[in-house]
Amino acid sequence: MIRQSTYKSAAPFVGSDFDDGEFEQIRLLLLERRGFDLGMYKDQCIRRRIASRVRASGMQNAADYLQLLQQREEEIDALLAAVSIHVSQFFRNPRIFALLEAEVLPGLIRRAETRPDRTLKVWSVGCAGGEEPYSLALLLDELAPDGLKVDILGTDISAPVLRQAAGGYFDALRVSEVPEDVLQRYFAPEGRGFRVCERIRRQVRFVEHNILSDESQPAADLILCRNVMIYFSRADQDRILERFAATLTPQGVLVLGNAESLIGRAREAFSPLFAAERIYRRR
């Protein structure tokens, strides 16, 4: 049973209320239970996010919150969602999208056309607010021939972020990187922002998913997992890459972040397509 704390703080719990030992226990718990390493984050930023979960859980001090984490797996997942940095942007890293458009997607489209279902399948891992999967949908709407189906899956550990992404609404700042002609063609002004048109939204599915879970994903022709693995231990990075290799169709393509690379057995499963941009083809 989770005991209710008898400690009454004079003010709401904040990040500075953690002592170093308590913070380290939380860091190790996330690393051991979920393979997620808080060491990549700025200390004060992550302390504020953890403190927010302490308050939301009803606990009044770090010791009680640690007991809650040790007894309730769902709170570990809630904390993981809270501390994950949700960074996303339309057409982030333009060089990547230029290579996808000119060198990668045409070949994947040709292979998809030869299959009975004539469906190109894409998986955007750690998609946050949805900018990446929507960017891919916009690109494919220009490239895909008539009759080809496009199925884009966006996954993230945060259900609230995914619900917002599914609505397809973005404020003006978040669409600032979208070319003006694309904005006019595929977005409708709404309030102080823009909403992605329904036809594009129908091509993207958003599903809550922990990349380390044992739940399998449908086969994909293209997987983008950019700047997600850097927060996981090396052993878990190896597991994730093996899962990607098993999920990709033959000659499927994997795109990693610029701070990530192939490790372990994954080096045997993939060959570099554009190594500098961390784009690899499944052997």
GROMACS .gro file of C-alpha atoms in nm, residues 45-280:
model
  236
   45CYS     CA    1   1.516   2.106  -1.639
   46ILE     CA    2   1.466   1.741  -1.550
   47ARG     CA    3   1.422   1.817  -1.180
   48ARG     CA    4   1.136   2.053  -1.264
   49ARG     CA    5   0.965   1.787  -1.474
   50ILE     CA    6   0.998   1.525  -1.202
   51ALA     CA    7   0.867   1.771  -0.943
   52SER     CA    8   0.562   1.825  -1.162
   53ARG     CA    9   0.490   1.449  -1.148
   54VAL     CA   10   0.540   1.448  -0.770
   55ARG     CA   11   0.272   1.715  -0.735
   56ALA     CA   12   0.039   1.546  -0.986
   57SER     CA   13   0.066   1.214  -0.800
   58GLY     CA   14  -0.041   1.369  -0.471
   59MET     CA   15   0.290   1.295  -0.300
   60GLN     CA   16   0.443   1.571  -0.091
   61ASN     CA   17   0.808   1.470  -0.082
   62ALA     CA   18   1.062   1.276  -0.283
   63ALA     CA   19   1.081   0.981  -0.042
   64ASP     CA   20   0.709   0.909  -0.076
   65TYR     CA   21   0.728   0.951  -0.452
   66LEU     CA   22   1.012   0.700  -0.473
   67GLN     CA   23   0.796   0.452  -0.285
   68LEU     CA   24   0.516   0.516  -0.534
   69LEU     CA   25   0.749   0.454  -0.827
   70GLN     CA   26   0.871   0.128  -0.677
   71GLN     CA   27   0.516  -0.002  -0.635
   72ARG     CA   28   0.330   0.125  -0.942
   73GLU     CA   29   0.455   0.054  -1.293
   74GLU     CA   30   0.200   0.295  -1.440
   75GLU     CA   31   0.359   0.582  -1.248
   76ILE     CA   32   0.697   0.496  -1.399
   77ASP     CA   33   0.540   0.530  -1.744
   78ALA     CA   34   0.375   0.859  -1.643
   79LEU     CA   35   0.710   0.991  -1.523
   80LEU     CA   36   0.884   0.874  -1.840
   81ALA     CA   37   0.626   1.061  -2.049
   82ALA     CA   38   0.675   1.372  -1.835
   83VAL     CA   39   1.054   1.381  -1.860
   84SER     CA   40   1.075   1.299  -2.232
   85ILE     CA   41   1.167   1.612  -2.426
   86HIS     CA   42   0.910   1.656  -2.702
   87VAL     CA   43   1.106   1.836  -2.972
   88SER     CA   44   0.955   1.836  -3.319
   89GLN     CA   45   0.949   2.053  -3.627
   90PHE     CA   46   0.809   2.033  -3.978
   91PHE     CA   47   1.076   1.917  -4.226
   92ARG     CA   48   1.335   1.912  -3.948
   93ASN     CA   49   1.684   1.877  -4.096
   94PRO     CA   50   1.599   1.971  -4.458
   95ARG     CA   51   1.892   1.769  -4.595
   96ILE     CA   52   1.725   1.451  -4.467
   97PHE     CA   53   1.398   1.533  -4.641
   98ALA     CA   54   1.579   1.628  -4.961
   99LEU     CA   55   1.745   1.284  -4.967
  100LEU     CA   56   1.418   1.111  -4.886
  101GLU     CA   57   1.248   1.291  -5.173
  102ALA     CA   58   1.518   1.241  -5.436
  103GLU     CA   59   1.697   0.919  -5.339
  104VAL     CA   60   1.501   0.709  -5.092
  105LEU     CA   61   1.126   0.733  -5.141
  106PRO     CA   62   1.116   0.677  -5.521
  107GLY     CA   63   1.269   0.331  -5.480
  108LEU     CA   64   1.045   0.244  -5.185
  109ILE     CA   65   0.741   0.357  -5.383
  110ARG     CA   66   0.837   0.136  -5.679
  111ARG     CA   67   0.868  -0.167  -5.451
  112ALA     CA   68   0.538  -0.090  -5.278
  113GLU     CA   69   0.363  -0.075  -5.616
  114THR     CA   70   0.461  -0.436  -5.688
  115ARG     CA   71   0.293  -0.571  -5.373
  116PRO     CA   72  -0.068  -0.690  -5.374
  117ASP     CA   73  -0.182  -0.427  -5.122
  118ARG     CA   74   0.006  -0.144  -5.306
  119THR     CA   75   0.071   0.025  -4.969
  120LEU     CA   76   0.378   0.218  -4.860
  121LYS     CA   77   0.421   0.184  -4.484
  122VAL     CA   78   0.615   0.434  -4.273
  123TRP     CA   79   0.686   0.440  -3.899
  124SER     CA   80   0.782   0.764  -3.722
  125VAL     CA   81   0.918   0.673  -3.376
  126GLY     CA   82   0.903   0.931  -3.098
  127CYS     CA   83   0.691   1.155  -3.317
  128ALA     CA   84   0.598   1.400  -3.038
  129GLY     CA   85   0.359   1.664  -3.175
  130GLY     CA   86   0.325   1.497  -3.514
  131GLU     CA   87   0.532   1.731  -3.728
  132GLU     CA   88   0.752   1.452  -3.864
  133PRO     CA   89   0.478   1.210  -3.974
  134TYR     CA   90   0.276   1.496  -4.123
  135SER     CA   91   0.588   1.618  -4.308
  136LEU     CA   92   0.626   1.269  -4.455
  137ALA     CA   93   0.258   1.263  -4.553
  138LEU     CA   94   0.295   1.598  -4.730
  139LEU     CA   95   0.605   1.478  -4.914
  140LEU     CA   96   0.443   1.152  -5.018
  141ASP     CA   97   0.131   1.329  -5.140
  142GLU     CA   98   0.353   1.496  -5.397
  143LEU     CA   99   0.550   1.182  -5.488
  144ALA     CA  100   0.309   0.889  -5.470
  145PRO     CA  101   0.133   0.788  -5.792
  146ASP     CA  102  -0.243   0.745  -5.810
  147GLY     CA  103  -0.356   0.420  -5.659
  148LEU     CA  104  -0.073   0.386  -5.411
  149LYS     CA  105  -0.188   0.381  -5.050
  150VAL     CA  106   0.017   0.556  -4.785
  151ASP     CA  107   0.003   0.436  -4.425
  152ILE     CA  108   0.206   0.640  -4.176
  153LEU     CA  109   0.229   0.537  -3.812
  154GLY     CA  110   0.341   0.792  -3.554
  155THR     CA  111   0.424   0.657  -3.208
  156ASP     CA  112   0.523   0.821  -2.882
  157ILE     CA  113   0.509   0.739  -2.515
  158SER     CA  114   0.296   1.044  -2.430
  159ALA     CA  115  -0.077   0.997  -2.486
  160PRO     CA  116  -0.164   1.369  -2.433
  161VAL     CA  117   0.092   1.475  -2.694
  162LEU     CA  118  -0.046   1.219  -2.940
  163ARG     CA  119  -0.405   1.335  -2.889
  164GLN     CA  120  -0.296   1.686  -2.979
  165ALA     CA  121  -0.104   1.558  -3.280
  166ALA     CA  122  -0.406   1.367  -3.411
  167GLY     CA  123  -0.605   1.688  -3.423
  168GLY     CA  124  -0.355   1.831  -3.670
  169TYR     CA  125  -0.367   2.184  -3.528
  170PHE     CA  126  -0.047   2.390  -3.505
  171ASP     CA  127   0.009   2.749  -3.403
  172ALA     CA  128   0.174   2.987  -3.647
  173LEU     CA  129   0.520   2.944  -3.497
  174ARG     CA  130   0.515   2.566  -3.538
  175VAL     CA  131   0.440   2.588  -3.911
  176SER     CA  132   0.702   2.857  -3.976
  177GLU     CA  133   0.927   2.604  -4.153
  178VAL     CA  134   0.652   2.492  -4.392
  179PRO     CA  135   0.698   2.640  -4.743
  180GLU     CA  136   0.428   2.895  -4.822
  181ASP     CA  137   0.287   2.702  -5.117
  182VAL     CA  138   0.262   2.384  -4.908
  183LEU     CA  139   0.096   2.577  -4.628
  184GLN     CA  140  -0.166   2.715  -4.866
  185ARG     CA  141  -0.233   2.375  -5.027
  186TYR     CA  142  -0.253   2.153  -4.724
  187PHE     CA  143  -0.339   2.371  -4.422
  188ALA     CA  144  -0.650   2.569  -4.335
  189PRO     CA  145  -0.620   2.886  -4.121
  190GLU     CA  146  -0.793   2.842  -3.787
  191GLY     CA  147  -0.777   3.086  -3.499
  192ARG     CA  148  -0.414   3.181  -3.441
  193GLY     CA  149  -0.281   2.880  -3.627
  194PHE     CA  150  -0.344   2.624  -3.898
  195ARG     CA  151  -0.498   2.277  -3.922
  196VAL     CA  152  -0.369   2.004  -4.153
  197CYS     CA  153  -0.630   1.914  -4.413
  198GLU     CA  154  -0.839   1.605  -4.348
  199ARG     CA  155  -0.705   1.413  -4.649
  200ILE     CA  156  -0.351   1.429  -4.508
  201ARG     CA  157  -0.465   1.357  -4.152
  202ARG     CA  158  -0.632   1.036  -4.272
  203GLN     CA  159  -0.294   0.905  -4.389
  204VAL     CA  160  -0.140   0.928  -4.041
  205ARG     CA  161  -0.223   0.711  -3.739
  206PHE     CA  162  -0.102   0.799  -3.391
  207VAL     CA  163  -0.052   0.522  -3.136
  208GLU     CA  164   0.085   0.533  -2.782
  209HIS     CA  165   0.387   0.303  -2.771
  210ASN     CA  166   0.701   0.246  -2.565
  211ILE     CA  167   0.983   0.155  -2.799
  212LEU     CA  168   1.119  -0.092  -2.539
  213SER     CA  169   0.793  -0.281  -2.500
  214ASP     CA  170   0.763  -0.630  -2.643
  215GLU     CA  171   0.464  -0.526  -2.853
  216SER     CA  172   0.545  -0.584  -3.219
  217GLN     CA  173   0.470  -0.331  -3.490
  218PRO     CA  174   0.347  -0.392  -3.846
  219ALA     CA  175   0.608  -0.423  -4.118
  220ALA     CA  176   0.741  -0.091  -4.244
  221ASP     CA  177   0.925   0.022  -4.556
  222LEU     CA  178   1.072   0.328  -4.386
  223ILE     CA  179   1.145   0.391  -4.017
  224LEU     CA  180   1.250   0.727  -3.879
  225CYS     CA  181   1.381   0.722  -3.523
  226ARG     CA  182   1.570   1.045  -3.482
  227ASN     CA  183   1.723   1.159  -3.153
  228VAL     CA  184   1.533   0.901  -2.950
  229MET     CA  185   1.791   0.629  -2.886
  230ILE     CA  186   2.042   0.871  -2.730
  231TYR     CA  187   1.834   0.858  -2.412
  232PHE     CA  188   1.863   0.479  -2.376
  233SER     CA  189   2.139   0.255  -2.253
  234ARG     CA  190   2.367   0.089  -2.506
  235ALA     CA  191   2.211  -0.251  -2.440
  236ASP     CA  192   1.864  -0.113  -2.505
  237GLN     CA  193   1.982   0.068  -2.817
  238ASP     CA  194   2.098  -0.271  -2.943
  239ARG     CA  195   1.752  -0.418  -2.871
  240ILE     CA  196   1.578  -0.129  -3.046
  241LEU     CA  197   1.792  -0.162  -3.357
  242GLU     CA  198   1.731  -0.537  -3.372
  243ARG     CA  199   1.357  -0.467  -3.355
  244PHE     CA  200   1.383  -0.218  -3.640
  245ALA     CA  201   1.569  -0.474  -3.850
  246ALA     CA  202   1.292  -0.727  -3.785
  247THR     CA  203   1.019  -0.473  -3.865
  248LEU     CA  204   1.161  -0.334  -4.189
  249THR     CA  205   1.071  -0.496  -4.519
  250PRO     CA  206   1.361  -0.627  -4.732
  251GLN     CA  207   1.563  -0.329  -4.855
  252GLY     CA  208   1.368  -0.106  -4.617
  253VAL     CA  209   1.530   0.213  -4.491
  254LEU     CA  210   1.614   0.334  -4.139
  255VAL     CA  211   1.685   0.699  -4.053
  256LEU     CA  212   1.853   0.781  -3.722
  257GLY     CA  213   1.941   1.112  -3.558
  258ASN     CA  214   2.271   1.284  -3.629
  259ALA     CA  215   2.403   1.192  -3.282
  260GLU     CA  216   2.316   0.823  -3.325
  261SER     CA  217   2.471   0.536  -3.514
  262LEU     CA  218   2.451   0.161  -3.564
  263ILE     CA  219   2.592  -0.049  -3.282
  264GLY     CA  220   2.632  -0.416  -3.201
  265ARG     CA  221   2.465  -0.677  -3.420
  266ALA     CA  222   2.275  -0.405  -3.611
  267ARG     CA  223   2.591  -0.336  -3.813
  268GLU     CA  224   2.537  -0.673  -3.979
  269ALA     CA  225   2.168  -0.605  -4.049
  270PHE     CA  226   2.211  -0.267  -4.222
  271SER     CA  227   2.435  -0.112  -4.484
  272PRO     CA  228   2.497   0.263  -4.504
  273LEU     CA  229   2.299   0.443  -4.770
  274PHE     CA  230   2.397   0.797  -4.671
  275ALA     CA  231   2.622   0.745  -4.371
  276ALA     CA  232   2.677   1.113  -4.290
  277GLU     CA  233   2.303   1.163  -4.261
  278ARG     CA  234   2.255   0.836  -4.066
  279ILE     CA  235   2.040   0.675  -4.337
  280TYR     CA  236   2.075   0.298  -4.365
   0.00000   0.00000   0.00000
